[in-house]
Tab-separated table of C-alpha atoms in Angstrom:
chain	number	residue	atom	x	y	z
A	1	UNK	CA	4.417	-84.940	30.658
A	2	UNK	CA	4.463	-88.708	29.336
A	3	UNK	CA	4.306	-91.716	32.409
A	4	UNK	CA	5.301	-95.535	31.492
A	5	UNK	CA	5.891	-98.825	32.986
A	6	UNK	CA	9.154	-100.259	33.212
A	7	UNK	CA	9.087	-103.815	34.310
A	8	UNK	CA	13.003	-104.279	35.504
A	9	UNK	CA	13.692	-107.849	35.814
A	10	UNK	CA	16.908	-109.714	37.311
A	11	UNK	CA	18.358	-112.162	34.405
A	12	UNK	CA	18.531	-116.492	35.601
A	13	UNK	CA	20.826	-118.054	37.022
A	14	UNK	CA	23.807	-118.301	35.931
A	15	UNK	CA	27.277	-120.724	36.728
A	16	UNK	CA	28.636	-117.924	38.377
A	17	UNK	CA	25.446	-117.450	40.963
A	18	UNK	CA	25.369	-121.030	41.221
A	19	UNK	CA	29.338	-120.722	42.499
A	20	UNK	CA	28.763	-117.782	43.458
A	21	UNK	CA	31.745	-115.852	41.883
A	22	UNK	CA	31.370	-111.817	41.238
A	23	UNK	CA	29.560	-110.804	37.864
A	24	UNK	CA	29.881	-107.665	37.161
A	25	UNK	CA	30.777	-107.516	33.575
A	26	UNK	CA	31.774	-111.198	33.175
A	27	UNK	CA	29.631	-113.978	32.072
A	28	UNK	CA	28.449	-117.123	31.963
A	29	UNK	CA	25.717	-118.996	30.166
A	30	UNK	CA	21.968	-119.586	32.136
A	31	UNK	CA	21.649	-122.754	34.667
A	32	UNK	CA	19.284	-125.435	33.671
A	33	UNK	CA	17.146	-123.826	36.933
A	34	UNK	CA	18.222	-120.347	35.711
A	35	UNK	CA	16.650	-121.205	31.718
A	36	UNK	CA	13.257	-122.020	34.115
A	37	UNK	CA	13.450	-118.737	35.417
A	38	UNK	CA	13.032	-117.058	33.016
A	39	UNK	CA	10.802	-119.484	31.758
A	40	UNK	CA	8.514	-118.551	35.325
A	41	UNK	CA	9.336	-115.590	34.808
A	42	UNK	CA	7.525	-115.570	31.551
A	43	UNK	CA	4.459	-116.916	32.664
A	44	UNK	CA	4.485	-114.766	34.837
A	45	UNK	CA	3.516	-111.706	33.463
A	46	UNK	CA	1.231	-113.039	31.021
A	47	UNK	CA	-0.492	-110.657	32.030
A	48	UNK	CA	0.835	-107.591	30.549
A	49	UNK	CA	1.735	-106.892	26.758
A	50	UNK	CA	4.855	-104.526	25.849
A	51	UNK	CA	5.284	-102.548	24.123
A	52	UNK	CA	8.956	-102.292	24.348
A	53	UNK	CA	11.881	-105.029	24.907
A	54	UNK	CA	14.728	-104.350	26.133
A	55	UNK	CA	17.778	-105.705	28.226
A	56	UNK	CA	21.575	-105.901	28.929
A	57	UNK	CA	23.971	-106.659	26.799
A	58	UNK	CA	25.109	-109.027	28.614
A	59	UNK	CA	23.930	-112.681	26.683
A	60	UNK	CA	22.907	-113.939	30.853
A	61	UNK	CA	20.482	-111.377	30.251
A	62	UNK	CA	20.013	-111.452	26.904
A	63	UNK	CA	19.205	-114.621	26.681
A	64	UNK	CA	17.207	-114.365	29.433
A	65	UNK	CA	14.928	-111.821	27.261
A	66	UNK	CA	14.512	-114.210	24.871
A	67	UNK	CA	12.845	-116.517	26.801
A	68	UNK	CA	10.642	-114.397	28.599
A	69	UNK	CA	8.658	-113.274	25.478
A	70	UNK	CA	7.478	-115.837	24.169
A	71	UNK	CA	5.877	-117.250	28.134
A	72	UNK	CA	4.656	-113.687	28.871
A	73	UNK	CA	2.932	-113.791	24.916
A	74	UNK	CA	5.385	-111.271	23.845
A	75	UNK	CA	7.018	-113.714	21.102
A	76	UNK	CA	6.320	-110.159	18.395
A	77	UNK	CA	9.228	-107.636	20.754
A	78	UNK	CA	12.642	-108.264	19.390
A	79	UNK	CA	15.350	-106.856	22.814
A	80	UNK	CA	17.349	-103.971	22.375
A	81	UNK	CA	20.348	-104.539	23.744
A	82	UNK	CA	21.215	-101.384	26.651
A	83	UNK	CA	24.083	-101.433	27.585
A	84	UNK	CA	23.806	-99.331	30.356
A	85	UNK	CA	21.737	-101.032	31.419
A	86	UNK	CA	25.053	-103.273	32.290
A	87	UNK	CA	25.995	-104.312	35.920
A	88	UNK	CA	28.179	-102.337	38.299
A	89	UNK	CA	31.831	-103.329	36.523
A	90	UNK	CA	33.752	-105.358	39.915
A	91	UNK	CA	37.649	-105.006	37.557
A	92	UNK	CA	40.006	-107.106	39.875
A	93	UNK	CA	37.594	-108.804	41.384
A	94	UNK	CA	35.514	-110.468	38.180
A	95	UNK	CA	34.905	-114.274	38.986
A	96	UNK	CA	36.452	-114.183	41.978
A	97	UNK	CA	35.271	-115.673	45.272
A	98	UNK	CA	31.661	-113.687	46.100
A	99	UNK	CA	31.817	-113.963	49.453
A	100	UNK	CA	35.690	-112.973	49.820
A	101	UNK	CA	35.533	-110.992	47.799
A	102	UNK	CA	33.134	-108.221	49.795
A	103	UNK	CA	35.030	-109.981	52.907
A	104	UNK	CA	38.675	-107.629	51.389
A	105	UNK	CA	36.092	-104.809	50.033
A	106	UNK	CA	34.122	-104.352	53.129
A	107	UNK	CA	36.554	-105.045	56.815
A	108	UNK	CA	38.450	-101.856	56.022
A	109	UNK	CA	35.385	-99.891	57.021
A	110	UNK	CA	33.742	-102.392	59.928
A	111	UNK	CA	31.352	-104.589	57.705
A	112	UNK	CA	32.926	-107.449	56.223
A	113	UNK	CA	29.823	-108.598	53.854
A	114	UNK	CA	27.674	-106.813	51.150
A	115	UNK	CA	24.684	-107.436	53.225
A	116	UNK	CA	26.526	-105.160	55.781
A	117	UNK	CA	28.077	-103.124	53.666
A	118	UNK	CA	24.542	-101.743	53.000
A	119	UNK	CA	23.176	-101.662	56.092
A	120	UNK	CA	25.648	-99.311	56.903
A	121	UNK	CA	26.367	-97.444	54.424
A	122	UNK	CA	24.206	-98.510	51.915
A	123	UNK	CA	24.901	-99.971	47.955
A	124	UNK	CA	26.168	-96.794	46.821
A	125	UNK	CA	28.931	-97.111	48.950
A	126	UNK	CA	29.549	-100.840	47.792
A	127	UNK	CA	30.670	-99.283	44.509
A	128	UNK	CA	33.594	-96.554	46.111
A	129	UNK	CA	34.893	-99.318	48.445
A	130	UNK	CA	35.178	-101.306	45.635
A	131	UNK	CA	37.570	-99.233	43.763
A	132	UNK	CA	39.161	-98.499	46.143
A	133	UNK	CA	40.400	-101.921	47.135
A	134	UNK	CA	40.568	-102.640	43.449
A	135	UNK	CA	43.930	-102.492	43.252
A	136	UNK	CA	43.736	-101.338	39.618
A	137	UNK	CA	40.951	-98.844	40.197
A	138	UNK	CA	38.719	-100.194	37.763
A	139	UNK	CA	36.065	-100.825	39.479
A	140	UNK	CA	33.320	-99.144	38.255
A	141	UNK	CA	32.734	-96.607	41.215
A	142	UNK	CA	29.316	-94.529	42.118
A	143	UNK	CA	29.864	-92.155	40.039
A	144	UNK	CA	31.009	-94.232	36.720
A	145	UNK	CA	28.072	-96.205	37.575
A	146	UNK	CA	25.292	-94.018	37.598
A	147	UNK	CA	26.590	-91.780	34.682
A	148	UNK	CA	26.152	-94.892	32.616
A	149	UNK	CA	22.992	-95.802	34.517
A	150	UNK	CA	21.257	-92.141	33.708
A	151	UNK	CA	22.333	-92.165	30.449
A	152	UNK	CA	19.985	-95.693	30.156
A	153	UNK	CA	16.923	-93.842	31.742
A	154	UNK	CA	17.530	-91.112	29.477
A	155	UNK	CA	16.665	-92.899	26.536
A	156	UNK	CA	14.355	-95.336	28.013
A	157	UNK	CA	12.514	-92.119	28.788
A	158	UNK	CA	13.406	-90.263	24.782
A	159	UNK	CA	12.124	-94.136	23.116
A	160	UNK	CA	8.872	-94.576	24.870
A	161	UNK	CA	5.455	-92.599	24.838
A	162	UNK	CA	3.173	-92.218	27.010
A	163	UNK	CA	1.373	-95.301	28.829
A	164	UNK	CA	4.616	-97.346	27.091
A	165	UNK	CA	5.298	-100.742	29.462
A	166	UNK	CA	8.086	-101.891	29.078
A	167	UNK	CA	10.586	-104.696	29.596
A	168	UNK	CA	13.852	-104.148	30.994
A	169	UNK	CA	16.116	-107.336	31.760
A	170	UNK	CA	19.251	-106.185	34.395
A	171	UNK	CA	21.070	-107.529	36.965
A	172	UNK	CA	20.781	-107.637	40.571
A	173	UNK	CA	22.315	-105.232	41.651
A	174	UNK	CA	21.956	-102.414	39.161
A	175	UNK	CA	17.953	-103.523	39.712
A	176	UNK	CA	18.694	-102.950	43.640
A	177	UNK	CA	21.502	-99.888	43.098
A	178	UNK	CA	18.003	-98.269	40.834
A	179	UNK	CA	15.162	-99.149	43.985
A	180	UNK	CA	18.062	-98.201	46.441
A	181	UNK	CA	18.308	-93.886	44.871
A	182	UNK	CA	14.219	-93.252	44.353
A	183	UNK	CA	12.979	-95.201	47.260
A	184	UNK	CA	13.484	-95.620	51.430
A	185	UNK	CA	14.823	-99.377	51.340
A	186	UNK	CA	15.046	-101.118	54.732
A	187	UNK	CA	16.662	-104.813	53.539
A	188	UNK	CA	19.640	-105.687	51.883
A	189	UNK	CA	18.270	-108.424	50.285
A	190	UNK	CA	19.005	-107.783	46.222
A	191	UNK	CA	16.371	-109.195	43.672
A	192	UNK	CA	16.569	-113.261	43.291
A	193	UNK	CA	17.033	-114.357	39.190
A	194	UNK	CA	13.664	-114.014	37.871
A	195	UNK	CA	12.228	-111.454	39.899
A	196	UNK	CA	10.337	-108.386	38.787
A	197	UNK	CA	11.078	-105.020	39.596
A	198	UNK	CA	8.133	-102.111	38.220
A	199	UNK	CA	9.061	-98.707	37.925
A	200	UNK	CA	6.906	-95.792	37.252
A	201	UNK	CA	9.098	-93.150	35.142
A	202	UNK	CA	8.656	-89.462	33.794
A	203	UNK	CA	9.764	-86.702	32.343
A	204	UNK	CA	11.942	-86.571	35.522
A	205	UNK	CA	10.363	-88.902	38.425
A	206	UNK	CA	10.680	-92.452	39.340
A	207	UNK	CA	8.802	-94.319	41.566
A	208	UNK	CA	9.735	-98.175	43.153
A	209	UNK	CA	6.297	-99.663	42.218
A	210	UNK	CA	7.567	-102.651	43.862
A	211	UNK	CA	11.244	-104.923	44.141
A	212	UNK	CA	11.960	-109.004	43.448
A	213	UNK	CA	8.081	-109.739	42.759
A	214	UNK	CA	7.855	-113.756	42.022
A	215	UNK	CA	3.769	-114.194	41.299
A	216	UNK	CA	1.556	-112.963	39.150
A	217	UNK	CA	2.208	-109.984	37.994
A	218	UNK	CA	-0.661	-107.115	36.207
């Protein structure tokens, strides 16, 4: 049985993050602050020698990874895109105002914000509610999301060797969803831009080591 570590970093701040817009499969560039988020994440990870580097195929994640690697002392690695670790797809709501969207999605369930939905029902139901509220019903529900992410986890297990340390740049709700699946989270706060979440993965288990860390990493 192999055991390896995955350091999942949320991409740096984007313009849609700054303007509080829904950003799943749509994309927007990193802001100057977002580029610094990535550089800071790299500096936090200077004590870690990575064996492989992956990122969601969204440009905001790929560009974050490309800034992390040289600033962490891992400039020799190439970033491999992994679409499986994209953010959830929000369908009709892509690009809309974040607060208004989650109000529309959650209000019928007496939970008028994403935090309220998570506290009352859990992050997984947020995806089901989004698909239900989408007039085209094209937003990903929880089952669709996990079919995709589980495929990515299977690919990581296939590629990694025992003792490997893997860099993976992904997205806030994706990272939080994986953490919530394997640990009893008590806060609805999702990882901040540029923060590091660490998982230990074996052939048949995933353990959350820490969530959303923004200081020195080992």
